[in-house]
mmCIF file of C-alpha atoms in Angstrom:
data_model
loop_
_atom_site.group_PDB
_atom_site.id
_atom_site.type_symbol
_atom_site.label_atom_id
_atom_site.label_comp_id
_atom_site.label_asym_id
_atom_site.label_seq_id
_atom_site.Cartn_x
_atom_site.Cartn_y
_atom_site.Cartn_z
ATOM 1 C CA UNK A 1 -175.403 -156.371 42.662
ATOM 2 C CA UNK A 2 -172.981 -159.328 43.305
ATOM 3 C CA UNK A 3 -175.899 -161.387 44.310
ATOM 4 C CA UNK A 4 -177.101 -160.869 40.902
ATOM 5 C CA UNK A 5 -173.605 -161.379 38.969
ATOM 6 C CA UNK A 6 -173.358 -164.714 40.788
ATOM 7 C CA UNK A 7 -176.641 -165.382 39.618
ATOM 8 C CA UNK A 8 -175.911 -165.228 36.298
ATOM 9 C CA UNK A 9 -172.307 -165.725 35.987
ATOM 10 C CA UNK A 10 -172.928 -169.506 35.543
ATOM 11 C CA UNK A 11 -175.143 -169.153 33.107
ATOM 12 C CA UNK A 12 -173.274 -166.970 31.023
ATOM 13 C CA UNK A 13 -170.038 -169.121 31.143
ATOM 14 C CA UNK A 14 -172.425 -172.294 29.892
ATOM 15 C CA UNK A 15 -173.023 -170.539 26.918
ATOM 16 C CA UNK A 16 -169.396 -169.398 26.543
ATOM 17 C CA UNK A 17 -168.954 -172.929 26.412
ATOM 18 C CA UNK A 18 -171.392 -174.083 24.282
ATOM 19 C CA UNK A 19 -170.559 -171.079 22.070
ATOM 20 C CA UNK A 20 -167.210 -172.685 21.814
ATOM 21 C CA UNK A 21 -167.939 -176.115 21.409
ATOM 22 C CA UNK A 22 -171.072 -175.308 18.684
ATOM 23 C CA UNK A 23 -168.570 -174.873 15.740
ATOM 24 C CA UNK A 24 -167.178 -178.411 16.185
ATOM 25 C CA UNK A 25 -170.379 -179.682 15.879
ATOM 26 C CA UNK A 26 -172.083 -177.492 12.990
ATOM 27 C CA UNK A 27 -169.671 -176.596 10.818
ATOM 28 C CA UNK A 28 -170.010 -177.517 6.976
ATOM 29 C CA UNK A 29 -172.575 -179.818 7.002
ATOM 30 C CA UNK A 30 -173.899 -179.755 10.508
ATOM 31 C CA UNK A 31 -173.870 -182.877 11.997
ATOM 32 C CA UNK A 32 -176.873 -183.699 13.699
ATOM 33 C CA UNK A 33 -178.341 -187.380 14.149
ATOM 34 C CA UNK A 34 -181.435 -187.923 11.647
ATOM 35 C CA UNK A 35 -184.909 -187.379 13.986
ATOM 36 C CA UNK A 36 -186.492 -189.761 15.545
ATOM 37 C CA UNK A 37 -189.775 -191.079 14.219
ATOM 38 C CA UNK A 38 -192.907 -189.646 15.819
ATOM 39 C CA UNK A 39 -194.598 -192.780 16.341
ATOM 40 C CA UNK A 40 -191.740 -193.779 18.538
ATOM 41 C CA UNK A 41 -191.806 -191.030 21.015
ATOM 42 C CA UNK A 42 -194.391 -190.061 23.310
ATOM 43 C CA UNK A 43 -196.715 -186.802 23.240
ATOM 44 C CA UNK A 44 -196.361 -184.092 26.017
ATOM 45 C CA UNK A 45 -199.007 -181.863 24.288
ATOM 46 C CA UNK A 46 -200.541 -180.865 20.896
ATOM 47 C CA UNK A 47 -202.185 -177.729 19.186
ATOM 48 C CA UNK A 48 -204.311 -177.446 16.199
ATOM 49 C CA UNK A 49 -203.474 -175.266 13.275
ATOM 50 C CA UNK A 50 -204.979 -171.438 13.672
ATOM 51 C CA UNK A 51 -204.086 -170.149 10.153
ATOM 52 C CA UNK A 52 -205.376 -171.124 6.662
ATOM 53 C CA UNK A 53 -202.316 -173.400 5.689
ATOM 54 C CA UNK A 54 -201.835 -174.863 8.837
ATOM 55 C CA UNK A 55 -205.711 -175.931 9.540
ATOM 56 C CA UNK A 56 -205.381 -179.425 8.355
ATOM 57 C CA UNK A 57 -202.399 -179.608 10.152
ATOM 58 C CA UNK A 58 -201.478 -180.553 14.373
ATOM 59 C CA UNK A 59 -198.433 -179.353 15.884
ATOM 60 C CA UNK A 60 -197.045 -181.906 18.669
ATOM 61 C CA UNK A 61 -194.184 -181.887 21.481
ATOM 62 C CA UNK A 62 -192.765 -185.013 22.055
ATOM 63 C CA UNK A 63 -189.737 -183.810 24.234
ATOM 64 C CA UNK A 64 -188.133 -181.056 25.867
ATOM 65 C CA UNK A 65 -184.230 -182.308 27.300
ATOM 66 C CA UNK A 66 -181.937 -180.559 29.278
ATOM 67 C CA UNK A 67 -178.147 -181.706 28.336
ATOM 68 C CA UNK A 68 -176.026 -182.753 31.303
ATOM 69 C CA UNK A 69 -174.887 -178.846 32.225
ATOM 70 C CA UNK A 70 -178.341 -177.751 32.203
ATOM 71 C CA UNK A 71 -178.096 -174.974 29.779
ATOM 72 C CA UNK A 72 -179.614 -176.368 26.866
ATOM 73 C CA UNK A 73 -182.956 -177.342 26.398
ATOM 74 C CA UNK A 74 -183.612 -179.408 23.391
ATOM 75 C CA UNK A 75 -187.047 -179.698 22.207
ATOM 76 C CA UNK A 76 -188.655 -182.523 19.484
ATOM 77 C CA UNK A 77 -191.558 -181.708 18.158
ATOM 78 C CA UNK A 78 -193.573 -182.890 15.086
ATOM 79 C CA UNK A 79 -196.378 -181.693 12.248
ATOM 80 C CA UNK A 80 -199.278 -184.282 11.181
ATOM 81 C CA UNK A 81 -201.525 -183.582 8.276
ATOM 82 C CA UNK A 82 -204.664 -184.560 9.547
ATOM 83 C CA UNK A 83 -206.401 -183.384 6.658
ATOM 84 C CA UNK A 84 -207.514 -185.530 3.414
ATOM 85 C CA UNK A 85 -205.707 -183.295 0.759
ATOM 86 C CA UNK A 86 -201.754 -182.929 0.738
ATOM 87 C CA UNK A 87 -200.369 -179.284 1.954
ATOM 88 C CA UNK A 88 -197.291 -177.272 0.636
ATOM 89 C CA UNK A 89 -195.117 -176.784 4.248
ATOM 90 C CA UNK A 90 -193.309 -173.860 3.068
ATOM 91 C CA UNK A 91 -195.023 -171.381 4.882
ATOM 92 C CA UNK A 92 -193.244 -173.570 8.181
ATOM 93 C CA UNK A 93 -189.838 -171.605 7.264
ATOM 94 C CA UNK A 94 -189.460 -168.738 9.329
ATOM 95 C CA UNK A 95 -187.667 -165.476 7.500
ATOM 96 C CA UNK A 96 -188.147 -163.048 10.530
ATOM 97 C CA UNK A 97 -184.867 -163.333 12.124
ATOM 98 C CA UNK A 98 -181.522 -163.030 11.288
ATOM 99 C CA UNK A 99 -180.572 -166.712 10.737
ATOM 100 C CA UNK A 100 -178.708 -168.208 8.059
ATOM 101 C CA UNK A 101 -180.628 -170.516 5.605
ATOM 102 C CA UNK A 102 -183.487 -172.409 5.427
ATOM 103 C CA UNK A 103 -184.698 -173.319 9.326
ATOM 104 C CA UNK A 104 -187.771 -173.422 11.692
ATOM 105 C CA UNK A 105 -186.295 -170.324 13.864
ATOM 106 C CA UNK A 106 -189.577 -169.393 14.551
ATOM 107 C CA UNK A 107 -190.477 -171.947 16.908
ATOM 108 C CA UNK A 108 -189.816 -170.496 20.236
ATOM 109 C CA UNK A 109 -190.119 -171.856 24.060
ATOM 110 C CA UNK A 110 -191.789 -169.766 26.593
ATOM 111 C CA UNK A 111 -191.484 -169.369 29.971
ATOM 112 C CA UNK A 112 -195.037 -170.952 31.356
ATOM 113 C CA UNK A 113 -195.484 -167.645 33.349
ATOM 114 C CA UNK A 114 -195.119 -166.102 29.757
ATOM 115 C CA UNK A 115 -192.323 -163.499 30.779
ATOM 116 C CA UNK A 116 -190.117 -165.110 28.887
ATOM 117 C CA UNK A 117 -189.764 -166.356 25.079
ATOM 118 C CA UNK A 118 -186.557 -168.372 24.252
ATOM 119 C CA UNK A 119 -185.517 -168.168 20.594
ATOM 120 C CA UNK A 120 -183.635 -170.966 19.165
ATOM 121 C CA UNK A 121 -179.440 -170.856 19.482
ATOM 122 C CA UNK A 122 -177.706 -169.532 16.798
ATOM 123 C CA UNK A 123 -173.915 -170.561 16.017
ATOM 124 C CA UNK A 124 -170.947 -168.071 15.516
ATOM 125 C CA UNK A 125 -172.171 -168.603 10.873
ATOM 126 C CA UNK A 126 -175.247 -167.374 11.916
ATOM 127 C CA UNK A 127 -177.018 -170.956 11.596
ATOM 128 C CA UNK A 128 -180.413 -171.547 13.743
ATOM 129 C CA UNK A 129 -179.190 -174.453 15.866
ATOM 130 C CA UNK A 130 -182.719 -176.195 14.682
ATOM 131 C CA UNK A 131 -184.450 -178.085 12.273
ATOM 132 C CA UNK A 132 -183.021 -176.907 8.767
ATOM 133 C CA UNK A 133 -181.484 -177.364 5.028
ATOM 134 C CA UNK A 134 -177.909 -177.831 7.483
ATOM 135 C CA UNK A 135 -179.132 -180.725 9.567
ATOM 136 C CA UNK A 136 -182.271 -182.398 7.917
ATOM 137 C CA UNK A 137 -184.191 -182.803 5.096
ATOM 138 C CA UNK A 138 -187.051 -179.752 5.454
ATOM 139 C CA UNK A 139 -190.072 -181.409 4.075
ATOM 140 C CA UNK A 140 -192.172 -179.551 0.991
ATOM 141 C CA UNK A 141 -195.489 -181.210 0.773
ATOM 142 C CA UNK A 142 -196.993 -183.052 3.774
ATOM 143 C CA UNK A 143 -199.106 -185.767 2.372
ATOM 144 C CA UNK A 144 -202.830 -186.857 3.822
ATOM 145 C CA UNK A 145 -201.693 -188.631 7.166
ATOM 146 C CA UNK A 146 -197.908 -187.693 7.224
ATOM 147 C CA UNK A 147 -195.970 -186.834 10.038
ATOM 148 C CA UNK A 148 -192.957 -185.401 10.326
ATOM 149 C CA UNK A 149 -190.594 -184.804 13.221
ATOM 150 C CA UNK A 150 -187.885 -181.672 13.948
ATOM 151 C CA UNK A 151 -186.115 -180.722 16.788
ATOM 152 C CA UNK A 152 -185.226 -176.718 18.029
ATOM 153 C CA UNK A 153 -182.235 -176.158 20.716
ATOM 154 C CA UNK A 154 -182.492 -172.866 23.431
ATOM 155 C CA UNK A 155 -180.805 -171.753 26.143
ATOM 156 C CA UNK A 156 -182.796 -171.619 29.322
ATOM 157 C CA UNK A 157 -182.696 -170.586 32.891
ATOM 158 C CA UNK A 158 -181.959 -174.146 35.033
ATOM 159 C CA UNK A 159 -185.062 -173.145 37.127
ATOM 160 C CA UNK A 160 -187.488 -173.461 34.526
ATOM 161 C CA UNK A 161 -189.269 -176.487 34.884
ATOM 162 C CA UNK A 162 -191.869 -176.058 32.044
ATOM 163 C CA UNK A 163 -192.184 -174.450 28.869
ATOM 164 C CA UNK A 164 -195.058 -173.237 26.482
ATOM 165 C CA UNK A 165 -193.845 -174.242 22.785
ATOM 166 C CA UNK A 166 -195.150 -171.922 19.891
ATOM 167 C CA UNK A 167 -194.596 -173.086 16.339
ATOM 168 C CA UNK A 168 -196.206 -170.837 13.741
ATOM 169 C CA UNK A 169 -199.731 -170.579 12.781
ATOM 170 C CA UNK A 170 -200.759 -173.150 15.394
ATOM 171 C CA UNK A 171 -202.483 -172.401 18.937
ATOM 172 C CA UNK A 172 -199.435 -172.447 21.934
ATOM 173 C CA UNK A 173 -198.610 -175.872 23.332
ATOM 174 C CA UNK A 174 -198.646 -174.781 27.530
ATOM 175 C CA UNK A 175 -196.914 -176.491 30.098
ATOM 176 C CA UNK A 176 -194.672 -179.073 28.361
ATOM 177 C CA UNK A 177 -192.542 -180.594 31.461
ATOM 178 C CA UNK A 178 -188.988 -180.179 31.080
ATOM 179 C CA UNK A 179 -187.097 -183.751 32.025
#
């Protein structure tokens, strides 16, 4: 029993902390830097659309960072239109958990063993600490060879060393490495 409060006790006083520190940094407004461009970063994996709307469409990972503590794991990812028609995107925003607003909540990192699923972080407003009206501009309407770049923030366990990213209507993208 203590061996497994000691094992966890760091863990849980990381996201004490972070739970702390995420008001500073999302209140009114949410702060967050505007996303990188795609074609700048490099891809750890991709996935092809599996659902009507989304089969025009490839999911990408282009990073999965752990801050300096260890407890957060922030992932960029990005959606290409690969098709020759533009495609409405709102079908993207996730309504099936308890978030605040407009966000991508529904883009989750797994465990690679698939025993675990890590939902994005949600502040003390109930705000998915992820791509959303708060922090970024949520595109509509993807045009013919578009690409567009968000970002999702979880908590996971410091011995995970790769992740399995699911994002909606598009096949699993296994074994991103976590740096």
């Amino acid at each position: 029993m203590t061996g497994e409060i000691m094992r966890i006790l760091p863990r849980t006083l990381g996201l004490v902390a972070v739970a702390a520190l995420i008001p500073l940094t999302t209140s009114a407004g949410a702060s967050a830097t505007v996303n990188p461009h795609a074609k700048d970063l490099e891809s750890l994996g991709t996935a092809p659309g599996n659902a009507e709307e989304s089969r025009s469409l490839t999911a990408e990972v282009h990073q999965a960072e752990r801050d300096d503590s260890g407890v957060l794991l922030s992932v960029t990812w990005s959606i290409e239109n690969t098709g020759g028609d533009q495609v409405s995107m709102l079908w993207l925003r996730d309504r099936s958990y308890s978030y605040s607003g407009q966000n991508f909540a529904g883009v989750t990192a797994a465990s690679s063993d698939g025993g675990f699923r890590y939902h994005p972080i949600m502040d003390g407003n109930g705000t998915c600490l992820c791509s959303g009206s708060a922090s970024n501009d949520l595109v509509q309407n993807l045009g013919s060879g578009d690409k567009v770049t968000y970002w999702s923030l979880f908590s996971v366990p410091d011995d995970i060393d790769t992740v399995t990213v699911e994002i909606p209507n598009f096949e699993p993208i296994e074994d991103i490495p976590i740096s």
